[in-house]
Short mmCIF file of C-alpha atoms in Angstrom, two decimals:
data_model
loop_
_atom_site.label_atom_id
_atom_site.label_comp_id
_atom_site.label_asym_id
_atom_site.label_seq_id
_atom_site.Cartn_x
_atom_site.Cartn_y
_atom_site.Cartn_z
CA UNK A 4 -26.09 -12.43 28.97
CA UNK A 5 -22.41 -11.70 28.91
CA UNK A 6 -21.72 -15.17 27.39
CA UNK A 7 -24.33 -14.01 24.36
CA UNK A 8 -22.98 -11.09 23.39
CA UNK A 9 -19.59 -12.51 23.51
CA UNK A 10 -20.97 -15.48 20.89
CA UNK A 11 -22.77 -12.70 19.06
CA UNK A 12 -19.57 -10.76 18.56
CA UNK A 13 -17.64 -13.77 17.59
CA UNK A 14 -20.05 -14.45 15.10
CA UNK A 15 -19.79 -10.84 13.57
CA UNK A 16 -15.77 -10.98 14.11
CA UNK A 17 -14.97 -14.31 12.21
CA UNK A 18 -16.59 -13.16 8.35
CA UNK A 19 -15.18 -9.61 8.82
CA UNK A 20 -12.10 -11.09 9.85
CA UNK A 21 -11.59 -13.20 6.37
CA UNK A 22 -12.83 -10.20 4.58
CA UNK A 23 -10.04 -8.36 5.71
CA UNK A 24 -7.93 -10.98 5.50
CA UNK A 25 -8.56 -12.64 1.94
CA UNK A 26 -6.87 -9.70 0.17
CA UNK A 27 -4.04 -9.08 2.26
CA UNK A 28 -3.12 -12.99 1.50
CA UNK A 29 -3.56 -13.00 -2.07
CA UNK A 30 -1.61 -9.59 -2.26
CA UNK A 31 -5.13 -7.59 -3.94
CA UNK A 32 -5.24 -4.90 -1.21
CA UNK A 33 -2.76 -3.02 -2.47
CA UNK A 34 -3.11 -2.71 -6.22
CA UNK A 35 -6.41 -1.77 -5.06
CA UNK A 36 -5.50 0.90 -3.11
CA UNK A 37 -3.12 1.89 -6.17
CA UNK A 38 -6.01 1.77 -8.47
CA UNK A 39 -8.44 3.83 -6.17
CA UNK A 40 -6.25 6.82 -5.61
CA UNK A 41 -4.84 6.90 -9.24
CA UNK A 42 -8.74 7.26 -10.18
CA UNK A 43 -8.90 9.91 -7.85
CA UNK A 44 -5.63 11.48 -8.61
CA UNK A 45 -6.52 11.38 -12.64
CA UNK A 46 -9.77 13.33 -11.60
CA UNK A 47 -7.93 16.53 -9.32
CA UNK A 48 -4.44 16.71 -11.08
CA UNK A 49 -5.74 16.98 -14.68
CA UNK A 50 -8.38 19.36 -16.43
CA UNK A 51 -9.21 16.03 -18.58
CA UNK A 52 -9.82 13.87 -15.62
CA UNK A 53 -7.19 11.25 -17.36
CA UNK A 54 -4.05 9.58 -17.45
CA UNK A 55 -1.70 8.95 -19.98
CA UNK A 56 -2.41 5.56 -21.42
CA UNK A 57 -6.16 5.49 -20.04
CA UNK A 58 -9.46 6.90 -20.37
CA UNK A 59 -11.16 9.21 -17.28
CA UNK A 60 -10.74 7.71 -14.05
CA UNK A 61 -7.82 5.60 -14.37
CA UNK A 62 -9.58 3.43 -16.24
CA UNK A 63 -8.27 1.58 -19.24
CA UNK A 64 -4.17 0.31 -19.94
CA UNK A 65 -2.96 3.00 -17.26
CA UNK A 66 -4.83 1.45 -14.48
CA UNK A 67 -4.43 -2.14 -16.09
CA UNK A 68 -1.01 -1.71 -15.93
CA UNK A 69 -1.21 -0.60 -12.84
CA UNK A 70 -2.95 -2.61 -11.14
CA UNK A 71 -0.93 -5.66 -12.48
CA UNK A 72 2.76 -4.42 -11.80
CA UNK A 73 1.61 -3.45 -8.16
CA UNK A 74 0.06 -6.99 -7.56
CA UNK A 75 3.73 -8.78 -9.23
CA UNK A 76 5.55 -6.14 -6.97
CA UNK A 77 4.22 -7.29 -3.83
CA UNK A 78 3.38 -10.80 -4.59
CA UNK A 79 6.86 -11.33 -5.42
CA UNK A 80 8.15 -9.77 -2.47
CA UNK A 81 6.40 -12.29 -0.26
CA UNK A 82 7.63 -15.35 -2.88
CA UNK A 83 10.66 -13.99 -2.78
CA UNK A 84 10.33 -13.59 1.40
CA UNK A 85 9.36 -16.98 1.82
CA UNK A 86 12.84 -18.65 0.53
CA UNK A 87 14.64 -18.24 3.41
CA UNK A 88 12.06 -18.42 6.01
CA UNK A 89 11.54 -20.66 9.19
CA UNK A 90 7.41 -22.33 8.61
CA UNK A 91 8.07 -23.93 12.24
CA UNK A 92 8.67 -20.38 13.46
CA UNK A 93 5.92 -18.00 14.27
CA UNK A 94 5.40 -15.15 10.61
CA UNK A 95 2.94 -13.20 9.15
CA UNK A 96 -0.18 -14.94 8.07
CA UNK A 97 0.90 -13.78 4.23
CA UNK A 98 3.75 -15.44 4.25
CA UNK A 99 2.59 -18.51 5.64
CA UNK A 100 -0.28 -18.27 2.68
CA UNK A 101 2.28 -17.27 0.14
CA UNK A 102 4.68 -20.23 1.44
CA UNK A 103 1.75 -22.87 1.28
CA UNK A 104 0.93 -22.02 -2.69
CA UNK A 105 4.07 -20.90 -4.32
CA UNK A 106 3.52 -23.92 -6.60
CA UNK A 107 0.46 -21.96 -7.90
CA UNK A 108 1.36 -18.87 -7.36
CA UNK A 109 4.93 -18.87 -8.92
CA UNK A 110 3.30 -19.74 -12.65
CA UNK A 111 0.35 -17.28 -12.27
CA UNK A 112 3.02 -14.43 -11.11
CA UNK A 113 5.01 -15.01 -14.45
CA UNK A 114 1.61 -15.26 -16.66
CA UNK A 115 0.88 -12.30 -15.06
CA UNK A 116 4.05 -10.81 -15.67
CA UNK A 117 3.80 -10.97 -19.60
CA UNK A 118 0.40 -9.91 -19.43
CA UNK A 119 1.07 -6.43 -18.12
CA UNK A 120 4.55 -6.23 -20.46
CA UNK A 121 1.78 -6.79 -23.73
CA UNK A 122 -0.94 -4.82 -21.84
CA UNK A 123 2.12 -1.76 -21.74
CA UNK A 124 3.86 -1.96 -24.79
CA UNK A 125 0.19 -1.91 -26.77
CA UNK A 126 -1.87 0.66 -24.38
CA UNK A 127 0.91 2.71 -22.67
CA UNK A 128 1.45 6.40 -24.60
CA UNK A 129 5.46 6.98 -25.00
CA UNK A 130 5.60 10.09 -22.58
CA UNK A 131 5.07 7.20 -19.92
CA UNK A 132 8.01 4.91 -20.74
CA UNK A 133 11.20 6.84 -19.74
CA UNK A 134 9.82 7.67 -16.35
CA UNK A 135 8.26 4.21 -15.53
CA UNK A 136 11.56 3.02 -16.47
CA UNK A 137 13.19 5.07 -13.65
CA UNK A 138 10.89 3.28 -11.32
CA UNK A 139 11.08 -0.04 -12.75
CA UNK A 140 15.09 0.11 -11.94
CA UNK A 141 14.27 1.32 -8.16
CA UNK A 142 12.19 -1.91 -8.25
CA UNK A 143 14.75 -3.77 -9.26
CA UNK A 144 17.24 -1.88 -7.04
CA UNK A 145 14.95 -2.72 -3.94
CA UNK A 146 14.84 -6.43 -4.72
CA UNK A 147 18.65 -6.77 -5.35
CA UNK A 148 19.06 -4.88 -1.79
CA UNK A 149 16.64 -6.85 0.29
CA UNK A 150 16.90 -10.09 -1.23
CA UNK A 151 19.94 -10.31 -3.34
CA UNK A 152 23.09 -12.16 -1.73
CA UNK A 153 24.06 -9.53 0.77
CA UNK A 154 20.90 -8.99 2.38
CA UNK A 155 21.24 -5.75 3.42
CA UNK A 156 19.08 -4.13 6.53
CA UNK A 157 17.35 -0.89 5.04
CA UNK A 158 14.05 0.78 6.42
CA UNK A 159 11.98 -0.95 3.56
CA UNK A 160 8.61 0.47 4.30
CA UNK A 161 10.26 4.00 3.74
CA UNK A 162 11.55 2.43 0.21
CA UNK A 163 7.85 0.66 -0.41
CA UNK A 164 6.07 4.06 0.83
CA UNK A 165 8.10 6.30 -1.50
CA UNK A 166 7.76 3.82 -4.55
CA UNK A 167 4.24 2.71 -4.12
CA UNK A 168 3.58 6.97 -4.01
CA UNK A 169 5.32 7.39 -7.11
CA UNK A 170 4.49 4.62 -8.85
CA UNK A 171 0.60 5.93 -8.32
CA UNK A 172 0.86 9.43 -9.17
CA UNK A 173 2.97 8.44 -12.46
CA UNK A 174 0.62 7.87 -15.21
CA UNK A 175 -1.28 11.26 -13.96
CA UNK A 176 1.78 13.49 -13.33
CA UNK A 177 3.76 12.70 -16.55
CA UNK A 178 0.69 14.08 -18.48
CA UNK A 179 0.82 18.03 -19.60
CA UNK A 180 -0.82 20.45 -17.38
CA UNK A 181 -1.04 17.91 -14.47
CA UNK A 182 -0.41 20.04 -11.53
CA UNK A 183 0.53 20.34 -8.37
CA UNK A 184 2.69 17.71 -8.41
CA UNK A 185 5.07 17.62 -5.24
CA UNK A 186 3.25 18.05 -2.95
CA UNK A 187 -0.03 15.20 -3.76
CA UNK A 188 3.71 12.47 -4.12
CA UNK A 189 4.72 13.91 -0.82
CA UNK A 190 1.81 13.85 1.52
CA UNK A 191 1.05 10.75 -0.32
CA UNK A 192 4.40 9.24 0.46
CA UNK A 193 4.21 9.89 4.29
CA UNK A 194 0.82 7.62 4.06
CA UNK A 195 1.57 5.16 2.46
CA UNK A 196 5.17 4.89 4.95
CA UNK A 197 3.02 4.98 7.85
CA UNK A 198 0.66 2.29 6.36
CA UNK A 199 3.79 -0.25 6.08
CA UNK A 200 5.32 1.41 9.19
CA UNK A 201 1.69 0.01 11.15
CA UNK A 202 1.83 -3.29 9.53
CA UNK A 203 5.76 -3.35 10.63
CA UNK A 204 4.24 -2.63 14.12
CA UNK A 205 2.33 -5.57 14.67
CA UNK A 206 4.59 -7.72 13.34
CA UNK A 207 7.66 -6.85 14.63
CA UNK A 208 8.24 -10.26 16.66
CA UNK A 209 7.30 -12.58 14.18
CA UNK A 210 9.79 -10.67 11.67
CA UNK A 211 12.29 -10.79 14.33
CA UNK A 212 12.18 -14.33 14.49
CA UNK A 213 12.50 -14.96 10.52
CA UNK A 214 14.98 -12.62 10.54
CA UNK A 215 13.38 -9.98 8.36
CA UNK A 216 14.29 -6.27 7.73
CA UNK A 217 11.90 -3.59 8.88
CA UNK A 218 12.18 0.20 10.05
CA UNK A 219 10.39 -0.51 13.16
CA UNK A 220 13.12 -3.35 14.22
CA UNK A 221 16.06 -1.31 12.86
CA UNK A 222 14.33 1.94 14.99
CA UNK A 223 11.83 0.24 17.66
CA UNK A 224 11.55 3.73 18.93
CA UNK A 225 9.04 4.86 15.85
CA UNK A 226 6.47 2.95 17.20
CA UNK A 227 5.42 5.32 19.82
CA UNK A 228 5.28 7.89 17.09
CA UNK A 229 2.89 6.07 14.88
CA UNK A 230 -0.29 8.12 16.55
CA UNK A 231 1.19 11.68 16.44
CA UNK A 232 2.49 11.17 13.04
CA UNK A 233 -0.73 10.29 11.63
CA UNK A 234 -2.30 13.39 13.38
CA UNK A 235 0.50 15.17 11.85
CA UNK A 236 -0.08 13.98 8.42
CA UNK A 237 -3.78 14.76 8.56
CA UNK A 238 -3.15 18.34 9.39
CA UNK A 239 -0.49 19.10 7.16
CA UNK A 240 -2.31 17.47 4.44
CA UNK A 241 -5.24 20.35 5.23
CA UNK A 242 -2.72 22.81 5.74
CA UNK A 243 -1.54 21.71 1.50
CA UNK A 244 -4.91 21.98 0.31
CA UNK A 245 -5.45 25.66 2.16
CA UNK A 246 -1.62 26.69 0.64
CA UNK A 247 -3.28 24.92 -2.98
CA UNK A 248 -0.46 22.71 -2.73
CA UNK A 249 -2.00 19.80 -3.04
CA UNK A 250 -5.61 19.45 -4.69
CA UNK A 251 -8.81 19.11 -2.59
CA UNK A 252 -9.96 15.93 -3.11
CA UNK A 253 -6.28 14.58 -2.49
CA UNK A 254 -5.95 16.16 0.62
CA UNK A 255 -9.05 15.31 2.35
CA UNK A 256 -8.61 11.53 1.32
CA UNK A 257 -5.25 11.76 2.96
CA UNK A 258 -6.37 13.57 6.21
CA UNK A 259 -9.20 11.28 6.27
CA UNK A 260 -7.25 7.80 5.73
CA UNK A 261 -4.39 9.49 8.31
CA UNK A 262 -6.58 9.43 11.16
CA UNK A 263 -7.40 6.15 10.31
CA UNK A 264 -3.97 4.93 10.63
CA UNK A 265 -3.68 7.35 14.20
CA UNK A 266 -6.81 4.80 15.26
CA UNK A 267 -5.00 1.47 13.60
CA UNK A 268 -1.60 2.91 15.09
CA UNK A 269 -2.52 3.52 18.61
CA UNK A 270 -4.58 -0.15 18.66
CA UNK A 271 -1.53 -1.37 18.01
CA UNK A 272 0.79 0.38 20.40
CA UNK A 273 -1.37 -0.68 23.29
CA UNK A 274 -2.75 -4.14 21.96
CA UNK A 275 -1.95 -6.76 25.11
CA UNK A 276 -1.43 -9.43 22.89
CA UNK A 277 0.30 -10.46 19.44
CA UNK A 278 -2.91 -11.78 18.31
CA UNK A 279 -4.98 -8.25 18.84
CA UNK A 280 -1.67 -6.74 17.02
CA UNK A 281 -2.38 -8.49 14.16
CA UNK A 282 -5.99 -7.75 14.19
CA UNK A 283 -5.55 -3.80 14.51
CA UNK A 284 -2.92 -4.64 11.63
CA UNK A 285 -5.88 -5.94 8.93
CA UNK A 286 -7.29 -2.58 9.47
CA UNK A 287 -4.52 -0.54 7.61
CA UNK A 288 -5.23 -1.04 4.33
CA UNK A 289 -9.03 -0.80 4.54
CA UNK A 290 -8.52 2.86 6.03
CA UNK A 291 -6.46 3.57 2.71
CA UNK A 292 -9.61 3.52 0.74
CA UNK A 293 -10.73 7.17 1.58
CA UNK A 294 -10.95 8.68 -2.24
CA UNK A 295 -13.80 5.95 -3.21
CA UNK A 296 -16.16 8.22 -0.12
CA UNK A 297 -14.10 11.44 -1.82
CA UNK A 298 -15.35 10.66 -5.43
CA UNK A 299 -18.61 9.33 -4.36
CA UNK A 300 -19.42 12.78 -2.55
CA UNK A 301 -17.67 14.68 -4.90
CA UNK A 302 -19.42 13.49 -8.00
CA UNK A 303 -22.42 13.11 -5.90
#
């Protein structure tokens, strides 16, 4: 009986497994997650329900645009990761991925890049350049920093966090009237940190071994703070919406997706094994996908 269910839950396990998987090597989980709270940032920030550039929603050039520069952000991290790195060494299953097809992946990341420079230049409204400009440099900035010459060690996921908040909220917040402002980037922010912070978690041995900069190597002792700071984050992020600090709808998708994390964080923390690590590790960016149960019950 106990050799059943153990088949049965293999069976169950393996297709979830590559579902949760797939994205996270072909770098789509997190312009989706970009795309799904800009949508549901462009629908509590602004009286229109819009961004600048786009339609309602998110929809249109702003979440094109969006969508596309978070995708070359990330997928070039990993092509740019996989340079220096050891393939006879134990890494992240990405980078083994992004390793394998950088023949493919190189061409389709530069046809991709002038794509989303026509997709801007013709859709984008002008209130959007200066600022996205600003956070094109930090880009920049960060790649110089953790892959330029020097190499420096810096808590990336703090960087990535911060950015990936900004870079969300930006189309939205730029527009007139769009407000509160501070504190949706902030409570943001602190999710998005302790979403790469997780990740950092589970692979902290593997990036040890390639050599890799993380917050969680440079500071092992954050692990054991992953669970409280998620509870943390979900309460404060309640506390914002009661203080009308933060919108509703922003607020409950954080609180929501930060006890997610405080479940994904504490698997990790007391996983036995590298391999259930990585497992409680696919589960990070699903949790991030709170404001598409927001929206539905919202314009439900």
């Amino acid at each position: 009986m106990a050799s059943h269910l153990t088949l049965c839950r293999r069976r169950f396990e393996q297709p979830l497994a590559w579902l949760l998987k797939w994205p996270n090597w072909l770098s789509l989980d997190a312009p989706l997650i970009a795309l799904t709270w800009h949508s549901l940032i462009a629908g509590s920030l602004t009286p229109q329900g819009a961004s600048v550039g786009g339609p309602p929603r998110g929809c249109g050039a702003a979440g094109a645009v969006l969508f596309l520069t978070v995708w070359l952000i990330y997928a070039g991290d990993r092509l740019l990761d996989v340079r220096r790195l050891d393939f006879a060494a134990e890494m992240a299953e990405r980078h083994r991925f992004a390793g394998r097809w950088a023949a493919v992946l190189w061409p389709l990341w530069w046809t991709l890049l002038a794509v989303d420079v026509m997709v801007a230049i013709v859709g984008l409204e002008a209130a959007i350049w200066a600022p996205g400009a600003a956070l094109f440099a930090a880009v920049v900035l960060y790649a110089l920093v953790v892959h330029g010459p020097w190499r420096w060690r810096v808590p990336k996921e703090l960087i990535v966090g911060t950015v990936f908040a900004v870079g969300t909220c930006l189309p939205v917040i730029v527009r007139p009237g769009a407000a509160p402002r501070l504190g949706t980037i902030v409570v943001l922010a602190g999710l998005f940190v302790l979403n790469c912070l997780c990740v950092a978690a589970a692979q902290q041995r593997a990036d040890g071994r390639q050599q890799l900069p993380s917050a969680i190597r440079m500071f092992p002792g954050l692990i054991r703070w992953l669970y409280p700071a998620a509870i943390a984050l979900a309460v404060s992020s309640l506390m914002l919406v009661v203080r009308m600090l933060v919108p509703a709808a922003v607020g409950i998708s954080v609180a929501i997706s930060a006890c997610g994390l405080a479940v994904v964080g504490r698997g990790i923390v007391h996983a036995e094994s590298d391999a259930t690590r990585w497992r409680w590790s696919y589960w990070a960016d699903p949790v991030l996908l709170s404001p598409l149960l927001v929206n539905a019950w919202m314009d439900g």
